[in-house]
Amino acid sequence: MLRERAGLTSTEAAQMLGTSSGQLSNVESARFGVSPDRVRAMANVYSCTNQHYIDALVDMAGEKTRGWWWDAYREVLPSGLLTLAELEHHATAIRTAFTSHIPGMLQTTEHAREIFSQAIPTPTPPEVEHRVSHRIKRQDVVFRENPNPYSTVIHEAALHMRVGGRRAAREQLKHLIDMSERDHITLRVLPFGVGAFPGSGQSINYLCGPVPELDTVQLDQFHGPVLLDAEAHLERYRRLLDVVEAAALSPEKSRDLIHAIAQNL
């Protein structure tokens, strides 16, 4: 965050910007939009001289003023899920690793509905449908024209789970095979035979921003998504993904394994 890199508290920054700390907090948490001119003013106050970084922020702010599809979910979903959709929308590439479930970007509607139905506390049917429709809409980033690269590693354990029953599980595996054949998608499976590996038990999304300063790591937690953008964290998860990707099967062998698992369900 620009303010934190400038070593300013929210109160100090708000005073320098002529606003309240509450309004600044709403901007920083993406609850409120901000104009491109305001972004440039903030960059000036924070003594940011990285023009590529500033230009990327200005472009994002200009797009935000026109409204985004996830704004429709602002009253019904946690802000963390809306921020995730925004990060995915702007990402120039996405790298992920999932050890216990199918990545949301590659889930079928039926699979997603079953997953959300099992949440604790038990959600109402409308709450389930809001989450399902939001997840499926997020998948636009892999279906849109000229999509950016999407790479994922899925542990074999996730492929054996019969979420929604055998028929639904087969459909999900078939969908993975179909998606893996798209040029911009790289899907690898981490087989049982690998044994211990770094990041075991974690689900990781590495979202490459329009500029490196906007890279973000998203981790799935029981209480919701956690976002990290400190360079030390980013470097750690880049290395972790490198190791996991190297340990996984090739895309071709991964497809063969998924097909074999589907046949045996």
PDB file of C-alpha atoms in Angstrom:
ATOM      1  CA  MET A   1       0.000   0.000   0.000  1.00  0.00           C
ATOM      2  CA  LEU A   2       1.345   3.423  -0.968  1.00  0.00           C
ATOM      3  CA  ARG A   3       0.534   4.996   2.394  1.00  0.00           C
ATOM      4  CA  GLU A   4       2.300   2.287   4.373  1.00  0.00           C
ATOM      5  CA  ARG A   5       5.356   2.482   2.135  1.00  0.00           C
ATOM      6  CA  ALA A   6       5.412   6.232   2.809  1.00  0.00           C
ATOM      7  CA  GLY A   7       5.439   5.525   6.552  1.00  0.00           C
ATOM      8  CA  LEU A   8       2.232   7.466   7.220  1.00  0.00           C
ATOM      9  CA  THR A   9      -0.617   6.582   9.546  1.00  0.00           C
ATOM     10  CA  SER A  10      -4.150   6.811   8.194  1.00  0.00           C
ATOM     11  CA  THR A  11      -4.734   9.909  10.336  1.00  0.00           C
ATOM     12  CA  GLU A  12      -1.611  11.642   9.019  1.00  0.00           C
ATOM     13  CA  ALA A  13      -2.437  10.766   5.415  1.00  0.00           C
ATOM     14  CA  ALA A  14      -6.050  11.902   5.764  1.00  0.00           C
ATOM     15  CA  GLN A  15      -4.940  15.280   7.114  1.00  0.00           C
ATOM     16  CA  MET A  16      -2.509  15.754   4.229  1.00  0.00           C
ATOM     17  CA  LEU A  17      -5.208  14.799   1.711  1.00  0.00           C
ATOM     18  CA  GLY A  18      -7.852  17.003   3.296  1.00  0.00           C
ATOM     19  CA  THR A  19     -10.207  14.147   4.101  1.00  0.00           C
ATOM     20  CA  SER A  20     -11.208  12.039   7.100  1.00  0.00           C
ATOM     21  CA  SER A  21      -9.476   8.860   8.207  1.00  0.00           C
ATOM     22  CA  GLY A  22     -12.832   7.086   7.820  1.00  0.00           C
ATOM     23  CA  GLN A  23     -13.149   8.110   4.178  1.00  0.00           C
ATOM     24  CA  LEU A  24      -9.557   7.132   3.519  1.00  0.00           C
ATOM     25  CA  SER A  25     -10.184   3.743   5.126  1.00  0.00           C
ATOM     26  CA  ASN A  26     -13.168   3.210   2.823  1.00  0.00           C
ATOM     27  CA  VAL A  27     -11.017   4.010  -0.209  1.00  0.00           C
ATOM     28  CA  GLU A  28      -8.188   1.714   0.903  1.00  0.00           C
ATOM     29  CA  SER A  29     -10.602  -1.152   1.554  1.00  0.00           C
ATOM     30  CA  ALA A  30     -12.253  -0.628  -1.875  1.00  0.00           C
ATOM     31  CA  ARG A  31     -15.628   0.193  -0.337  1.00  0.00           C
ATOM     32  CA  PHE A  32     -15.477   3.603  -2.047  1.00  0.00           C
ATOM     33  CA  GLY A  33     -14.125   4.440  -5.467  1.00  0.00           C
ATOM     34  CA  VAL A  34     -11.566   7.151  -6.146  1.00  0.00           C
ATOM     35  CA  SER A  35     -11.066   9.339  -9.212  1.00  0.00           C
ATOM     36  CA  PRO A  36      -7.907   9.230 -11.347  1.00  0.00           C
ATOM     37  CA  ASP A  37      -7.081  12.797 -10.235  1.00  0.00           C
ATOM     38  CA  ARG A  38      -7.407  11.739  -6.607  1.00  0.00           C
ATOM     39  CA  VAL A  39      -5.036   8.826  -7.235  1.00  0.00           C
ATOM     40  CA  ARG A  40      -2.411  11.201  -8.621  1.00  0.00           C
ATOM     41  CA  ALA A  41      -2.882  13.503  -5.621  1.00  0.00           C
ATOM     42  CA  MET A  42      -2.421  10.579  -3.244  1.00  0.00           C
ATOM     43  CA  ALA A  43       0.704   9.445  -5.094  1.00  0.00           C
ATOM     44  CA  ASN A  44       2.107  12.961  -4.728  1.00  0.00           C
ATOM     45  CA  VAL A  45       1.348  13.077  -0.988  1.00  0.00           C
ATOM     46  CA  TYR A  46       2.941   9.655  -0.558  1.00  0.00           C
ATOM     47  CA  SER A  47       6.039  10.760  -2.515  1.00  0.00           C
ATOM     48  CA  CYS A  48       5.630   7.966  -5.057  1.00  0.00           C
ATOM     49  CA  THR A  49       7.752   8.582  -8.160  1.00  0.00           C
ATOM     50  CA  ASN A  50       7.205   5.221  -9.894  1.00  0.00           C
ATOM     51  CA  GLN A  51       5.319   6.431 -12.957  1.00  0.00           C
ATOM     52  CA  HIS A  52       4.417   2.943 -14.219  1.00  0.00           C
ATOM     53  CA  TYR A  53       2.876   2.156 -10.834  1.00  0.00           C
ATOM     54  CA  ILE A  54       0.975   5.450 -10.743  1.00  0.00           C
ATOM     55  CA  ASP A  55      -0.305   4.987 -14.307  1.00  0.00           C
ATOM     56  CA  ALA A  56      -1.561   1.488 -13.473  1.00  0.00           C
ATOM     57  CA  LEU A  57      -3.425   2.802 -10.428  1.00  0.00           C
ATOM     58  CA  VAL A  58      -4.901   5.647 -12.484  1.00  0.00           C
ATOM     59  CA  ASP A  59      -6.109   3.226 -15.167  1.00  0.00           C
ATOM     60  CA  MET A  60      -7.752   1.031 -12.538  1.00  0.00           C
ATOM     61  CA  ALA A  61      -9.401   4.039 -10.898  1.00  0.00           C
ATOM     62  CA  GLY A  62     -10.745   5.238 -14.243  1.00  0.00           C
ATOM     63  CA  GLU A  63     -12.302   1.852 -14.890  1.00  0.00           C
ATOM     64  CA  LYS A  64     -13.767   1.737 -11.383  1.00  0.00           C
ATOM     65  CA  THR A  65     -15.653   5.014 -11.901  1.00  0.00           C
ATOM     66  CA  ARG A  66     -17.596   3.290 -14.704  1.00  0.00           C
ATOM     67  CA  GLY A  67     -18.695   0.535 -12.354  1.00  0.00           C
ATOM     68  CA  TRP A  68     -17.842  -3.150 -12.156  1.00  0.00           C
ATOM     69  CA  TRP A  69     -20.013  -6.251 -12.238  1.00  0.00           C
ATOM     70  CA  TRP A  70     -19.143  -7.208  -8.642  1.00  0.00           C
ATOM     71  CA  ASP A  71     -20.658  -3.957  -7.353  1.00  0.00           C
ATOM     72  CA  ALA A  72     -24.019  -5.742  -7.613  1.00  0.00           C
ATOM     73  CA  TYR A  73     -22.875  -8.087  -4.818  1.00  0.00           C
ATOM     74  CA  ARG A  74     -21.725  -5.358  -2.427  1.00  0.00           C
ATOM     75  CA  GLU A  75     -24.732  -5.740  -0.128  1.00  0.00           C
ATOM     76  CA  VAL A  76     -24.811  -9.541  -0.076  1.00  0.00           C
ATOM     77  CA  LEU A  77     -21.187 -10.771   0.007  1.00  0.00           C
ATOM     78  CA  PRO A  78     -18.147 -10.037   2.201  1.00  0.00           C
ATOM     79  CA  SER A  79     -15.855  -7.292   0.910  1.00  0.00           C
ATOM     80  CA  GLY A  80     -12.960  -9.758   0.665  1.00  0.00           C
ATOM     81  CA  LEU A  81     -14.713 -11.665  -2.117  1.00  0.00           C
ATOM     82  CA  LEU A  82     -15.331  -8.447  -4.037  1.00  0.00           C
ATOM     83  CA  THR A  83     -11.671  -7.483  -3.702  1.00  0.00           C
ATOM     84  CA  LEU A  84     -10.663 -10.919  -4.985  1.00  0.00           C
ATOM     85  CA  ALA A  85     -12.865 -10.458  -8.064  1.00  0.00           C
ATOM     86  CA  GLU A  86     -11.247  -7.069  -8.681  1.00  0.00           C
ATOM     87  CA  LEU A  87      -7.727  -8.463  -8.363  1.00  0.00           C
ATOM     88  CA  GLU A  88      -8.533 -11.318 -10.749  1.00  0.00           C
ATOM     89  CA  HIS A  89     -10.061  -8.892 -13.238  1.00  0.00           C
ATOM     90  CA  HIS A  90      -6.888  -6.789 -13.377  1.00  0.00           C
ATOM     91  CA  ALA A  91      -4.403  -9.667 -13.142  1.00  0.00           C
ATOM     92  CA  THR A  92      -2.076 -10.164 -16.100  1.00  0.00           C
ATOM     93  CA  ALA A  93      -1.523 -13.789 -15.020  1.00  0.00           C
ATOM     94  CA  ILE A  94      -2.764 -16.052 -12.231  1.00  0.00           C
ATOM     95  CA  ARG A  95      -0.831 -18.893 -10.579  1.00  0.00           C
ATOM     96  CA  THR A  96      -2.585 -21.142  -8.081  1.00  0.00           C
ATOM     97  CA  ALA A  97      -2.091 -24.285  -6.017  1.00  0.00           C
ATOM     98  CA  PHE A  98      -4.919 -26.174  -4.299  1.00  0.00           C
ATOM     99  CA  THR A  99      -4.454 -29.141  -2.011  1.00  0.00           C
ATOM    100  CA  SER A 100      -7.971 -29.957  -0.848  1.00  0.00           C
ATOM    101  CA  HIS A 101     -10.412 -28.746  -3.474  1.00  0.00           C
ATOM    102  CA  ILE A 102     -10.907 -27.792  -7.106  1.00  0.00           C
ATOM    103  CA  PRO A 103      -9.979 -24.144  -7.791  1.00  0.00           C
ATOM    104  CA  GLY A 104     -13.024 -21.901  -7.953  1.00  0.00           C
ATOM    105  CA  MET A 105     -11.994 -20.639 -11.383  1.00  0.00           C
ATOM    106  CA  LEU A 106     -12.465 -24.172 -12.766  1.00  0.00           C
ATOM    107  CA  GLN A 107     -15.510 -25.352 -10.795  1.00  0.00           C
ATOM    108  CA  THR A 108     -18.791 -26.298 -12.417  1.00  0.00           C
ATOM    109  CA  THR A 109     -21.946 -24.607 -11.172  1.00  0.00           C
ATOM    110  CA  GLU A 110     -23.152 -27.808  -9.518  1.00  0.00           C
ATOM    111  CA  HIS A 111     -19.817 -28.348  -7.778  1.00  0.00           C
ATOM    112  CA  ALA A 112     -19.754 -24.766  -6.481  1.00  0.00           C
ATOM    113  CA  ARG A 113     -23.332 -24.993  -5.232  1.00  0.00           C
ATOM    114  CA  GLU A 114     -22.588 -28.157  -3.267  1.00  0.00           C
ATOM    115  CA  ILE A 115     -19.451 -26.609  -1.731  1.00  0.00           C
ATOM    116  CA  PHE A 116     -21.252 -23.470  -0.586  1.00  0.00           C
ATOM    117  CA  SER A 117     -24.211 -25.474   0.716  1.00  0.00           C
ATOM    118  CA  GLN A 118     -21.883 -27.145   3.219  1.00  0.00           C
ATOM    119  CA  ALA A 119     -20.640 -23.882   4.738  1.00  0.00           C
ATOM    120  CA  ILE A 120     -20.790 -23.230   8.487  1.00  0.00           C
ATOM    121  CA  PRO A 121     -22.964 -21.570   9.652  1.00  0.00           C
ATOM    122  CA  THR A 122     -25.504 -23.055   7.246  1.00  0.00           C
ATOM    123  CA  PRO A 123     -26.323 -20.453   4.573  1.00  0.00           C
ATOM    124  CA  THR A 124     -29.825 -19.739   3.318  1.00  0.00           C
ATOM    125  CA  PRO A 125     -30.668 -20.783  -0.266  1.00  0.00           C
ATOM    126  CA  PRO A 126     -30.410 -17.151  -1.483  1.00  0.00           C
ATOM    127  CA  GLU A 127     -26.990 -16.818   0.171  1.00  0.00           C
ATOM    128  CA  VAL A 128     -25.818 -19.971  -1.588  1.00  0.00           C
ATOM    129  CA  GLU A 129     -27.026 -18.695  -4.955  1.00  0.00           C
ATOM    130  CA  HIS A 130     -25.343 -15.308  -4.458  1.00  0.00           C
ATOM    131  CA  ARG A 131     -22.024 -17.038  -3.805  1.00  0.00           C
ATOM    132  CA  VAL A 132     -22.465 -19.464  -6.695  1.00  0.00           C
ATOM    133  CA  SER A 133     -23.334 -16.756  -9.215  1.00  0.00           C
ATOM    134  CA  HIS A 134     -20.423 -14.608  -8.008  1.00  0.00           C
ATOM    135  CA  ARG A 135     -17.988 -17.523  -8.360  1.00  0.00           C
ATOM    136  CA  ILE A 136     -19.195 -18.410 -11.848  1.00  0.00           C
ATOM    137  CA  LYS A 137     -19.065 -14.758 -12.915  1.00  0.00           C
ATOM    138  CA  ARG A 138     -15.458 -14.585 -11.691  1.00  0.00           C
ATOM    139  CA  GLN A 139     -14.640 -17.245 -14.266  1.00  0.00           C
ATOM    140  CA  ASP A 140     -15.111 -14.656 -17.020  1.00  0.00           C
ATOM    141  CA  VAL A 141     -11.380 -13.951 -16.728  1.00  0.00           C
ATOM    142  CA  VAL A 142     -10.566 -17.360 -18.244  1.00  0.00           C
ATOM    143  CA  PHE A 143     -13.346 -17.224 -20.852  1.00  0.00           C
ATOM    144  CA  ARG A 144     -13.024 -13.640 -22.090  1.00  0.00           C
ATOM    145  CA  GLU A 145     -11.464 -12.682 -25.409  1.00  0.00           C
ATOM    146  CA  ASN A 146      -7.651 -12.765 -25.286  1.00  0.00           C
ATOM    147  CA  PRO A 147      -7.500 -14.186 -21.745  1.00  0.00           C
ATOM    148  CA  ASN A 148      -4.327 -13.958 -19.698  1.00  0.00           C
ATOM    149  CA  PRO A 149      -2.404 -17.077 -18.574  1.00  0.00           C
ATOM    150  CA  TYR A 150      -3.943 -19.157 -15.807  1.00  0.00           C
ATOM    151  CA  SER A 151      -1.827 -21.869 -14.180  1.00  0.00           C
ATOM    152  CA  THR A 152      -2.945 -24.211 -11.413  1.00  0.00           C
ATOM    153  CA  VAL A 153      -1.661 -27.206  -9.477  1.00  0.00           C
ATOM    154  CA  ILE A 154      -4.320 -29.458  -7.941  1.00  0.00           C
ATOM    155  CA  HIS A 155      -3.489 -32.208  -5.478  1.00  0.00           C
ATOM    156  CA  GLU A 156      -4.727 -35.632  -6.532  1.00  0.00           C
ATOM    157  CA  ALA A 157      -6.756 -35.891  -3.316  1.00  0.00           C
ATOM    158  CA  ALA A 158      -9.109 -33.154  -4.530  1.00  0.00           C
ATOM    159  CA  LEU A 159      -9.840 -35.138  -7.689  1.00  0.00           C
ATOM    160  CA  HIS A 160     -11.127 -38.148  -5.755  1.00  0.00           C
ATOM    161  CA  MET A 161     -13.718 -36.216  -3.747  1.00  0.00           C
ATOM    162  CA  ARG A 162     -17.257 -37.036  -4.874  1.00  0.00           C
ATOM    163  CA  VAL A 163     -18.681 -33.566  -4.365  1.00  0.00           C
ATOM    164  CA  GLY A 164     -22.371 -33.697  -5.253  1.00  0.00           C
ATOM    165  CA  GLY A 165     -22.277 -37.433  -5.968  1.00  0.00           C
ATOM    166  CA  ARG A 166     -20.684 -39.555  -8.679  1.00  0.00           C
ATOM    167  CA  ARG A 167     -22.376 -37.939 -11.677  1.00  0.00           C
ATOM    168  CA  ALA A 168     -21.508 -34.412 -10.540  1.00  0.00           C
ATOM    169  CA  ALA A 169     -17.946 -35.487  -9.726  1.00  0.00           C
ATOM    170  CA  ARG A 170     -17.496 -36.977 -13.204  1.00  0.00           C
ATOM    171  CA  GLU A 171     -18.841 -33.789 -14.794  1.00  0.00           C
ATOM    172  CA  GLN A 172     -16.382 -31.750 -12.756  1.00  0.00           C
ATOM    173  CA  LEU A 173     -13.443 -33.894 -13.849  1.00  0.00           C
ATOM    174  CA  LYS A 174     -14.562 -33.723 -17.478  1.00  0.00           C
ATOM    175  CA  HIS A 175     -14.731 -29.945 -17.138  1.00  0.00           C
ATOM    176  CA  LEU A 176     -11.158 -29.890 -15.823  1.00  0.00           C
ATOM    177  CA  ILE A 177      -9.976 -31.897 -18.818  1.00  0.00           C
ATOM    178  CA  ASP A 178     -11.797 -29.583 -21.227  1.00  0.00           C
ATOM    179  CA  MET A 179     -10.415 -26.460 -19.571  1.00  0.00           C
ATOM    180  CA  SER A 180      -6.878 -27.864 -19.488  1.00  0.00           C
ATOM    181  CA  GLU A 181      -6.931 -28.094 -23.279  1.00  0.00           C
ATOM    182  CA  ARG A 182      -7.282 -24.322 -23.651  1.00  0.00           C
ATOM    183  CA  ASP A 183      -4.061 -22.654 -24.765  1.00  0.00           C
ATOM    184  CA  HIS A 184      -3.933 -20.140 -21.916  1.00  0.00           C
ATOM    185  CA  ILE A 185      -4.617 -22.668 -19.133  1.00  0.00           C
ATOM    186  CA  THR A 186      -1.936 -24.903 -17.618  1.00  0.00           C
ATOM    187  CA  LEU A 187      -3.268 -27.556 -15.249  1.00  0.00           C
ATOM    188  CA  ARG A 188      -0.940 -29.863 -13.361  1.00  0.00           C
ATOM    189  CA  VAL A 189      -1.758 -32.558 -10.811  1.00  0.00           C
ATOM    190  CA  LEU A 190       0.364 -33.190  -7.739  1.00  0.00           C
ATOM    191  CA  PRO A 191       0.120 -36.982  -7.352  1.00  0.00           C
ATOM    192  CA  PHE A 192      -0.093 -38.912  -4.096  1.00  0.00           C
ATOM    193  CA  GLY A 193       3.384 -40.312  -4.727  1.00  0.00           C
ATOM    194  CA  VAL A 194       5.050 -36.932  -4.198  1.00  0.00           C
ATOM    195  CA  GLY A 195       4.715 -37.152  -0.426  1.00  0.00           C
ATOM    196  CA  ALA A 196       5.469 -34.059   1.653  1.00  0.00           C
ATOM    197  CA  PHE A 197       5.756 -30.722  -0.126  1.00  0.00           C
ATOM    198  CA  PRO A 198       5.931 -27.030   0.863  1.00  0.00           C
ATOM    199  CA  GLY A 199       2.594 -25.323   1.348  1.00  0.00           C
ATOM    200  CA  SER A 200       0.822 -28.574   2.157  1.00  0.00           C
ATOM    201  CA  GLY A 201      -2.696 -27.811   3.347  1.00  0.00           C
ATOM    202  CA  GLN A 202      -2.808 -24.331   1.823  1.00  0.00           C
ATOM    203  CA  SER A 203      -4.761 -22.969  -1.110  1.00  0.00           C
ATOM    204  CA  ILE A 204      -2.811 -20.225  -2.847  1.00  0.00           C
ATOM    205  CA  ASN A 205      -3.737 -17.640  -5.472  1.00  0.00           C
ATOM    206  CA  TYR A 206      -0.871 -15.543  -6.825  1.00  0.00           C
ATOM    207  CA  LEU A 207      -2.332 -12.661  -8.803  1.00  0.00           C
ATOM    208  CA  CYS A 208       0.153 -10.859 -11.042  1.00  0.00           C
ATOM    209  CA  GLY A 209      -0.837  -7.202 -11.208  1.00  0.00           C
ATOM    210  CA  PRO A 210      -0.489  -4.804 -14.159  1.00  0.00           C
ATOM    211  CA  VAL A 211       2.867  -3.865 -12.580  1.00  0.00           C
ATOM    212  CA  PRO A 212       4.913  -5.932 -10.084  1.00  0.00           C
ATOM    213  CA  GLU A 213       4.031  -3.529  -7.261  1.00  0.00           C
ATOM    214  CA  LEU A 214       0.408  -4.656  -7.586  1.00  0.00           C
ATOM    215  CA  ASP A 215       1.098  -8.390  -7.247  1.00  0.00           C
ATOM    216  CA  THR A 216      -1.040  -9.956  -4.516  1.00  0.00           C
ATOM    217  CA  VAL A 217      -1.251 -13.355  -2.837  1.00  0.00           C
ATOM    218  CA  GLN A 218      -4.668 -14.572  -1.698  1.00  0.00           C
ATOM    219  CA  LEU A 219      -4.932 -17.406   0.814  1.00  0.00           C
ATOM    220  CA  ASP A 220      -8.154 -19.257   1.617  1.00  0.00           C
ATOM    221  CA  GLN A 221      -8.959 -19.254   5.315  1.00  0.00           C
ATOM    222  CA  PHE A 222     -12.007 -20.544   7.189  1.00  0.00           C
ATOM    223  CA  HIS A 223     -13.102 -16.986   7.977  1.00  0.00           C
ATOM    224  CA  GLY A 224     -12.527 -15.716   4.439  1.00  0.00           C
ATOM    225  CA  PRO A 225      -9.750 -14.713   2.017  1.00  0.00           C
ATOM    226  CA  VAL A 226      -6.492 -13.238   3.334  1.00  0.00           C
ATOM    227  CA  LEU A 227      -4.544 -10.879   1.067  1.00  0.00           C
ATOM    228  CA  LEU A 228      -0.768 -10.336   1.211  1.00  0.00           C
ATOM    229  CA  ASP A 229       1.252  -7.830  -0.803  1.00  0.00           C
ATOM    230  CA  ALA A 230       4.512  -7.337   1.110  1.00  0.00           C
ATOM    231  CA  GLU A 231       7.481  -8.236  -1.094  1.00  0.00           C
ATOM    232  CA  ALA A 232       8.785 -10.761   1.444  1.00  0.00           C
ATOM    233  CA  HIS A 233       5.476 -12.639   1.271  1.00  0.00           C
ATOM    234  CA  LEU A 234       5.319 -12.410  -2.511  1.00  0.00           C
ATOM    235  CA  GLU A 235       8.823 -13.828  -2.900  1.00  0.00           C
ATOM    236  CA  ARG A 236       8.038 -16.676  -0.514  1.00  0.00           C
ATOM    237  CA  TYR A 237       4.945 -17.729  -2.436  1.00  0.00           C
ATOM    238  CA  ARG A 238       6.610 -17.369  -5.833  1.00  0.00           C
ATOM    239  CA  ARG A 239       9.283 -19.804  -4.647  1.00  0.00           C
ATOM    240  CA  LEU A 240       6.673 -22.119  -3.147  1.00  0.00           C
ATOM    241  CA  LEU A 241       4.720 -22.229  -6.411  1.00  0.00           C
ATOM    242  CA  ASP A 242       7.922 -22.874  -8.368  1.00  0.00           C
ATOM    243  CA  VAL A 243       8.658 -25.918  -6.187  1.00  0.00           C
ATOM    244  CA  VAL A 244       5.100 -27.276  -6.320  1.00  0.00           C
ATOM    245  CA  GLU A 245       4.860 -26.823 -10.090  1.00  0.00           C
ATOM    246  CA  ALA A 246       8.171 -28.633 -10.575  1.00  0.00           C
ATOM    247  CA  ALA A 247       6.971 -31.560  -8.432  1.00  0.00           C
ATOM    248  CA  ALA A 248       3.654 -31.916 -10.274  1.00  0.00           C
ATOM    249  CA  LEU A 249       2.957 -34.052 -13.326  1.00  0.00           C
ATOM    250  CA  SER A 250       3.187 -32.555 -16.791  1.00  0.00           C
ATOM    251  CA  PRO A 251      -0.063 -31.146 -18.225  1.00  0.00           C
ATOM    252  CA  GLU A 252      -0.359 -34.169 -20.519  1.00  0.00           C
ATOM    253  CA  LYS A 253       0.149 -36.731 -17.746  1.00  0.00           C
ATOM    254  CA  SER A 254      -2.167 -34.715 -15.513  1.00  0.00           C
ATOM    255  CA  ARG A 255      -4.958 -34.998 -18.085  1.00  0.00           C
ATOM    256  CA  ASP A 256      -4.375 -38.742 -18.322  1.00  0.00           C
ATOM    257  CA  LEU A 257      -4.623 -39.103 -14.544  1.00  0.00           C
ATOM    258  CA  ILE A 258      -7.815 -37.042 -14.344  1.00  0.00           C
ATOM    259  CA  HIS A 259      -9.341 -39.168 -17.086  1.00  0.00           C
ATOM    260  CA  ALA A 260      -8.409 -42.380 -15.256  1.00  0.00           C
ATOM    261  CA  ILE A 261      -9.896 -41.119 -11.984  1.00  0.00           C
ATOM    262  CA  ALA A 262     -13.117 -40.129 -13.758  1.00  0.00           C
ATOM    263  CA  GLN A 263     -13.444 -43.596 -15.280  1.00  0.00           C
ATOM    264  CA  ASN A 264     -13.115 -45.226 -11.862  1.00  0.00           C
ATOM    265  CA  LEU A 265     -15.663 -43.061 -10.058  1.00  0.00           C
TER     266      LEU A 265
END
